[in-house]
Short mmCIF file of C-alpha atoms and ligand atoms in Angstrom, two decimals:
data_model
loop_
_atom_site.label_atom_id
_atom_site.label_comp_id
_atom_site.label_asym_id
_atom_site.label_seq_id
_atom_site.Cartn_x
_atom_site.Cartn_y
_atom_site.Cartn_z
CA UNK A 886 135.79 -49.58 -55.62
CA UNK A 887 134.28 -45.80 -56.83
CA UNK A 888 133.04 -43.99 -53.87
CA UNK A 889 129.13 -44.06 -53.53
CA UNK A 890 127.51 -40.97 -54.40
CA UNK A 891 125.79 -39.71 -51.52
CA UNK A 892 122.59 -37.69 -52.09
CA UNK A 893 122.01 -34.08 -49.96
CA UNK A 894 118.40 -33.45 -49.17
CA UNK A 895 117.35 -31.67 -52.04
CA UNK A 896 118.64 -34.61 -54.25
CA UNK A 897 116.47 -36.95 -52.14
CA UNK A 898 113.69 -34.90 -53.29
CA UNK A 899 115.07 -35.06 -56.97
CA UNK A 900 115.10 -38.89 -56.52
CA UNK A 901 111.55 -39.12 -54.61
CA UNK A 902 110.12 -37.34 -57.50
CA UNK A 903 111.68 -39.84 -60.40
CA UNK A 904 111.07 -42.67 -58.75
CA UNK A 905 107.12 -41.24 -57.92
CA UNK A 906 107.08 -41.31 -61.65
CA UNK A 907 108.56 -44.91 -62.60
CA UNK A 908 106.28 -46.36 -60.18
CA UNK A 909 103.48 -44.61 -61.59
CA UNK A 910 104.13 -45.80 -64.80
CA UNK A 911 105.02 -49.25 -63.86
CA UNK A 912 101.41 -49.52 -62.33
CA UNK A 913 99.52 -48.22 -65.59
CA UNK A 914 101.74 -50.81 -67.56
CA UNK A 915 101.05 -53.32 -65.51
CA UNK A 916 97.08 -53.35 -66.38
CA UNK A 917 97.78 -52.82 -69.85
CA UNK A 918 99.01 -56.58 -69.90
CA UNK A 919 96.72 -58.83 -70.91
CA UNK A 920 96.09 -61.95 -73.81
CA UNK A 921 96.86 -61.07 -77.00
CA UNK A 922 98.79 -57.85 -76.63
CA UNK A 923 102.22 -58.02 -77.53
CA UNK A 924 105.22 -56.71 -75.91
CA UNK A 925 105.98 -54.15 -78.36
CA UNK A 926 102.30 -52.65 -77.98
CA UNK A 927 103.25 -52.10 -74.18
CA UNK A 928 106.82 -50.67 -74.89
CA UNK A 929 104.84 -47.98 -77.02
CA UNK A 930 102.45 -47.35 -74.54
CA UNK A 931 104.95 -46.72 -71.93
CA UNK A 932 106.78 -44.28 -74.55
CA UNK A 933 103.39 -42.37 -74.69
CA UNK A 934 102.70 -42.17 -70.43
CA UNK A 935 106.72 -41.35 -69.76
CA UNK A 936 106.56 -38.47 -72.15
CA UNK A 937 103.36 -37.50 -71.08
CA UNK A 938 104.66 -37.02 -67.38
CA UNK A 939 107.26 -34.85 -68.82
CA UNK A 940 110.17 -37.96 -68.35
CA UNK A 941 112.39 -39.90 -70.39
CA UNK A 942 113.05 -43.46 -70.56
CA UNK A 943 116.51 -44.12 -68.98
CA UNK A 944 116.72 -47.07 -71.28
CA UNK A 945 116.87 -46.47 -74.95
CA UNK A 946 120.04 -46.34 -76.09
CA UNK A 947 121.46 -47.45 -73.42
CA UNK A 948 125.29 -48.71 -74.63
CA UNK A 949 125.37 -52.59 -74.57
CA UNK A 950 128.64 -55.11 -74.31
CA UNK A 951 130.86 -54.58 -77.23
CA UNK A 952 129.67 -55.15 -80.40
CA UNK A 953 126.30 -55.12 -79.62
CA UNK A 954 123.74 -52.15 -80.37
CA UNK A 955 122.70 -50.14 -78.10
CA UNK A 956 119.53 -50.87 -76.21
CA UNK A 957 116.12 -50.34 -78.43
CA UNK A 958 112.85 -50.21 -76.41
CA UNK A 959 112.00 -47.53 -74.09
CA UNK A 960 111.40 -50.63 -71.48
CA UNK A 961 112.69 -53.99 -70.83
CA UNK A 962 109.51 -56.75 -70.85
CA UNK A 963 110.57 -60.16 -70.02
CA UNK A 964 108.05 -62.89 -70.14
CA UNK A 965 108.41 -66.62 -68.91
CA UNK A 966 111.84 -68.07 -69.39
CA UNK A 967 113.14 -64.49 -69.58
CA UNK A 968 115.18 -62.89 -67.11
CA UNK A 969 115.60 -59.95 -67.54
CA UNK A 970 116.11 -57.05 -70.80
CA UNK A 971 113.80 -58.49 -72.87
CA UNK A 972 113.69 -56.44 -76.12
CA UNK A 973 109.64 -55.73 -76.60
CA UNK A 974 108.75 -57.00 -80.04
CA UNK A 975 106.23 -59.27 -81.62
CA UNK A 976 106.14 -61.95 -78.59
CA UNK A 977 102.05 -61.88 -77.74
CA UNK A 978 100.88 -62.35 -73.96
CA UNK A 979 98.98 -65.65 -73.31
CA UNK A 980 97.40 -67.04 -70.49
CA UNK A 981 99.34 -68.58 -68.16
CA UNK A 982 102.49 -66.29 -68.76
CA UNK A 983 104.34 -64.03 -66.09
CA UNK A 984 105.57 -60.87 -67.38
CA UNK A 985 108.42 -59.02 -65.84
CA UNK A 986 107.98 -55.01 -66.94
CA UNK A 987 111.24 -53.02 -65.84
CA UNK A 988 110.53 -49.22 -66.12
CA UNK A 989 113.57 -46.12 -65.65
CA UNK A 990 112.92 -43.39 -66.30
CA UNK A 991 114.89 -39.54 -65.92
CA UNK A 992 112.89 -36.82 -64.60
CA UNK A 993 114.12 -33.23 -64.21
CA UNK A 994 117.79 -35.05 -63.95
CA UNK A 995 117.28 -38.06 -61.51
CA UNK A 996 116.68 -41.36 -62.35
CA UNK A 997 114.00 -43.60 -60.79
CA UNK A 998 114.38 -47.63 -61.61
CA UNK A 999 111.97 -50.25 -60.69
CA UNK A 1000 110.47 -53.57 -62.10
CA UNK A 1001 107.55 -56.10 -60.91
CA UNK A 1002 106.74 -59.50 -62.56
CA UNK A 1003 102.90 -60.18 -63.43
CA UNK A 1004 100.91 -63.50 -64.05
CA UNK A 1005 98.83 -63.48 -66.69
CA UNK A 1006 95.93 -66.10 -66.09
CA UNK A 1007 98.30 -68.38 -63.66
CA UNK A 1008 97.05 -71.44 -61.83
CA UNK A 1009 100.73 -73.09 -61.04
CA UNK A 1010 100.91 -72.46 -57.39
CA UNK A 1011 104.35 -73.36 -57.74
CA UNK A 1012 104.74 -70.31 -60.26
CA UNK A 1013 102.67 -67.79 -58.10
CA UNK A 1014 105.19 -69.17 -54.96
CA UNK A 1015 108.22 -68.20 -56.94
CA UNK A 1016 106.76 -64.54 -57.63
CA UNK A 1017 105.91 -64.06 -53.69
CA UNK A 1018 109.06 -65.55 -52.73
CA UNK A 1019 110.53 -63.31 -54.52
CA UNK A 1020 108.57 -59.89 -53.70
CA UNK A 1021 109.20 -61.21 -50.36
CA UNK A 1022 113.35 -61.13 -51.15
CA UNK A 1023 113.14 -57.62 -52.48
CA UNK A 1024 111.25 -56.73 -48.86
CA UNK A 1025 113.75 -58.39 -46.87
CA UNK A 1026 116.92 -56.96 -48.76
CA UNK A 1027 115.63 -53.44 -48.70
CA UNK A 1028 114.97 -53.94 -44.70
CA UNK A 1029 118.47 -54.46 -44.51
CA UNK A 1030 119.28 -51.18 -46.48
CA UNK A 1031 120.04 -48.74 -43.37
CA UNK A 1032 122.76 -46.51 -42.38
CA UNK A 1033 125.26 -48.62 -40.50
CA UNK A 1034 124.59 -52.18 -41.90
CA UNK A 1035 127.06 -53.33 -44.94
CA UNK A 1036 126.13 -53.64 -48.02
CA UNK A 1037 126.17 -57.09 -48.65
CA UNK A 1038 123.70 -57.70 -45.63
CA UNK A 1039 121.11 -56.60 -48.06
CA UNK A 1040 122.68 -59.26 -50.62
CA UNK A 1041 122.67 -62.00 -47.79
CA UNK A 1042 118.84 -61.07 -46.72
CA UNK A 1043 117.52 -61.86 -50.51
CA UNK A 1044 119.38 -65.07 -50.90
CA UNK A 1045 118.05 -66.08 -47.37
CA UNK A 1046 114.68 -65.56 -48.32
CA UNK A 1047 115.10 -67.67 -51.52
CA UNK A 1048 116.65 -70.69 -50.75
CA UNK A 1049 114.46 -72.52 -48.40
CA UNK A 1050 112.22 -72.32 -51.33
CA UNK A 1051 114.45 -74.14 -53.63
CA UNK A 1052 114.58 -71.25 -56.37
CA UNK A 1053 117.88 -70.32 -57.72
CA UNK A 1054 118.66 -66.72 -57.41
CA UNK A 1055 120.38 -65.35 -60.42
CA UNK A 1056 124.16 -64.51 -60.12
CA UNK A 1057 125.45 -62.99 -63.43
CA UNK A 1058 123.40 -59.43 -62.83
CA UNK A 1059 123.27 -56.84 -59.72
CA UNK A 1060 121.09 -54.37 -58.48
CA UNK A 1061 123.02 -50.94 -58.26
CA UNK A 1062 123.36 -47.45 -57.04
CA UNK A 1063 121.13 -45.03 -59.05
CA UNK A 1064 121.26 -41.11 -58.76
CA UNK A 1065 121.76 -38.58 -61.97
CA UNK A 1066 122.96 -42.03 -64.00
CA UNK A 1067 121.60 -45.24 -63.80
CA UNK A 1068 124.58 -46.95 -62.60
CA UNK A 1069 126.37 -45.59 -59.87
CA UNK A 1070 128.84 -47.70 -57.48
CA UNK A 1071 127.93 -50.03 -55.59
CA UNK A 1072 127.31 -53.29 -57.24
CA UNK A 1073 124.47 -54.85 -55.05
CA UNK A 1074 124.45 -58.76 -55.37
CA UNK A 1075 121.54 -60.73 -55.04
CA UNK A 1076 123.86 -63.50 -52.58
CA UNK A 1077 126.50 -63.87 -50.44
CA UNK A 1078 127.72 -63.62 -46.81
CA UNK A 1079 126.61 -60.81 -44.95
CA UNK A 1080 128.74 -58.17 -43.31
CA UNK A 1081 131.12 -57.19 -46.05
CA UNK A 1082 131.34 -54.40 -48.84
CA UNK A 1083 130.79 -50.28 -47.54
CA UNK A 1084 129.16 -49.86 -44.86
CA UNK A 1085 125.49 -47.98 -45.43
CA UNK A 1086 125.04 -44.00 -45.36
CA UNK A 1087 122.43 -41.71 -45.18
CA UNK A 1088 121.94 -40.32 -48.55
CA UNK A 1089 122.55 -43.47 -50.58
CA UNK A 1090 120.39 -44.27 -53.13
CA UNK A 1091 120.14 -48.03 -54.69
CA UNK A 1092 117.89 -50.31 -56.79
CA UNK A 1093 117.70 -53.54 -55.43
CA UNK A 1094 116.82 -55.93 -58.00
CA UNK A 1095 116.67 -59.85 -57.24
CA UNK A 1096 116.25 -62.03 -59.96
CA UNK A 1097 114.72 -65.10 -59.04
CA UNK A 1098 114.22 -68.64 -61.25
CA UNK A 1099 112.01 -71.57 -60.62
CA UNK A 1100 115.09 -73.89 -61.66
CA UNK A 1101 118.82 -73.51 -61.79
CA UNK A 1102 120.13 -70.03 -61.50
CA UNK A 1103 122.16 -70.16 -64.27
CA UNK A 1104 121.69 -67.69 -67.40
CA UNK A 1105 122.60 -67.54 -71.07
CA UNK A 1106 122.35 -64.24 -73.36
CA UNK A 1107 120.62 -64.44 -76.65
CA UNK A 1108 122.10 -63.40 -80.00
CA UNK A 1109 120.32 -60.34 -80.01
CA UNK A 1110 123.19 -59.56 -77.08
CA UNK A 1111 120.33 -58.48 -74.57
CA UNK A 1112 117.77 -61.40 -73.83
CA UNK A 1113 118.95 -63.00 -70.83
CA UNK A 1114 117.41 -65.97 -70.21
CA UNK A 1115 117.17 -68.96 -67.95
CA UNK A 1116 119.83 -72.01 -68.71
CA UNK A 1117 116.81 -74.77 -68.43
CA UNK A 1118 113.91 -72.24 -69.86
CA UNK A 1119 112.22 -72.90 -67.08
CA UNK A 1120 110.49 -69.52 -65.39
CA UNK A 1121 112.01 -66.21 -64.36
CA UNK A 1122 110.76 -63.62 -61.72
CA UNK A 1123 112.48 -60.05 -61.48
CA UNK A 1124 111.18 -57.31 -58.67
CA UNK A 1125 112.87 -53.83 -58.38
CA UNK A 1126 112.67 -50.83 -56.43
CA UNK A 1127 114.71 -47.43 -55.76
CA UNK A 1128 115.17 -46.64 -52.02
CA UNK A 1129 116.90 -44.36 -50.28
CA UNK A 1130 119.04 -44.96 -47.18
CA UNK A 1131 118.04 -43.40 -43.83
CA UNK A 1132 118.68 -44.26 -40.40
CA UNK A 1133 116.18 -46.79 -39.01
CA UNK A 1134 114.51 -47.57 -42.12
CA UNK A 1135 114.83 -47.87 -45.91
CA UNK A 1136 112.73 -45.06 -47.54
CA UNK A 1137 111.00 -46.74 -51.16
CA UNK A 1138 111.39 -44.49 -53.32
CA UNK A 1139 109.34 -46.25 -56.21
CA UNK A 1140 105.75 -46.33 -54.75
CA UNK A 1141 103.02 -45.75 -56.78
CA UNK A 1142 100.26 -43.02 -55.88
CA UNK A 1143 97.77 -45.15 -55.80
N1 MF3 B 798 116.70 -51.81 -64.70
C1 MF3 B 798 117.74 -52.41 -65.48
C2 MF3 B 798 119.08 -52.12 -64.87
O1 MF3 B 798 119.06 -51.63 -63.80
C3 MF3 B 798 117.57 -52.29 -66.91
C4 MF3 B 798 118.46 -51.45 -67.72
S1 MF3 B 798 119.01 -52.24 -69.10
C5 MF3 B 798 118.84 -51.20 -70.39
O2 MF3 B 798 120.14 -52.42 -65.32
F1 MF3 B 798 119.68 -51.46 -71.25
F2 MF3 B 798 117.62 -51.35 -70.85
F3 MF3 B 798 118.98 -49.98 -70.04
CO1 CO B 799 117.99 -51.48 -62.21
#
């Protein structure tokens, strides 16, 4: 496996500043989802606040599987039965939808990543379950990330969380190390035993990323070669943040100010 990029202390700072941003801009996103707007309207509206914080969106472009073109929204926004990259478009927000927004973004060089799910109008309690369950996950994982543990105890601490709920945590996609690109090694997976894979340093940076769906945990790509979504259509939650490794205690490094 490629070595893990550790970060110095000056990098941290490079990384506490990006992800200050993405979080920012997650949270203004967020309220902009409502009834009636569609998911190209917020992809736009995210172009206008990343620019206008001096950033870029880590995402367009981005280089797909072969044969497919590269990625084309500035965001990925995945409602109901999607997983996760979504392609914004024409899809309008109704009531009773959950909306996952996942926002990178460079600034000055270093890359912040992070992603929340949001219910529009819901009254399931079996849908708002899923998205605590898994906000909950994303907690537990990232308590795990700290210099000394392995890698896959972070892995082990998300599926944990999950199944005694009966949701199916998603297997085909991993959370990541992030620094100066948006994938750096490791692969982070969302299950497994605990206690294998490197063991944690200061100075490593990751985005933890479960993937959580009401039903089976199986996936299926759409023909546009992006839109993952669930194998029964039944709903999807994604949470995401950036955090840097200490000892003692993860540091998140895609808070919002407010
Ligand atoms: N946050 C996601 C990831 O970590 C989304 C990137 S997909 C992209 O992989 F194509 F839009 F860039
Ligand atoms: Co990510």
């Amino acid at each position: 496996m490629a070595k893990i990029i550790l970060k110095n202390a000056q990098e941290l700072d490079g990384m506490r500043a990006a992800g200050k941003v993405a979080a920012n801009i997650r949270m203004q996103l967020a309220k902009e989802i409502a009834p009636g707007v569609s998911t190209q309207e917020l992809d736009l509206f995210a172009k206008d606040i990343i620019e206008k914080a001096g950033a870029r969106s880590a995402f367009i472009h981005y280089p797909g599987p072969r044969g497919v073109p590269k990625y084309p929204g500035y965001t990925c926004i995945s409602v109901n039965e999607e997983v996760v990259h979504g392609i914004p478009g024409d899809r309008k927000i109704r009531l009773g939808d959950i909306v996952s927004i996942d926002v990178g973004v460079v600034y000055e060089g270093f890359i912040g990543d992070n992603a929340m799910t949001v219910p529009v109008g819901v009254t399931d309690m079996k849908i708002l379950e899923l998205i605590r369950v898994s906000e909950q996950s994303l907690m537990n994982g990232i308590a795990k990330a700290v210099a000394g543990n392995r890698l896959t105890d972070i892995s082990h601490a998300i599926e944990q969380t999950v199944i005694p709920h009966g949701f199916g945590v998603v297997r085909d996609f991993v959370g990541h190390g992030v620094g100066r690109n948006m994938h750096e090694p490791p692969q982070i997976y969302n299950f497994g035993p605990p206690g294998q894979g490197p063991v944690l340093k200061e100075g490593m940076t990751l985005a933890i990323e479960p993937m959580v769906n009401l039903g089976t945990h199986n996936v299926e790509t759409l023909e546009d070669g992006w839109t993952v979504v669930t194998a029964d259509r039944k709903y999807s939650v994604h949470v995401e943040h950036t955090v840097a490794v200490h000892k003692g205690k993860a540091e998140i490094l895609t808070l919002p100010d407010e």
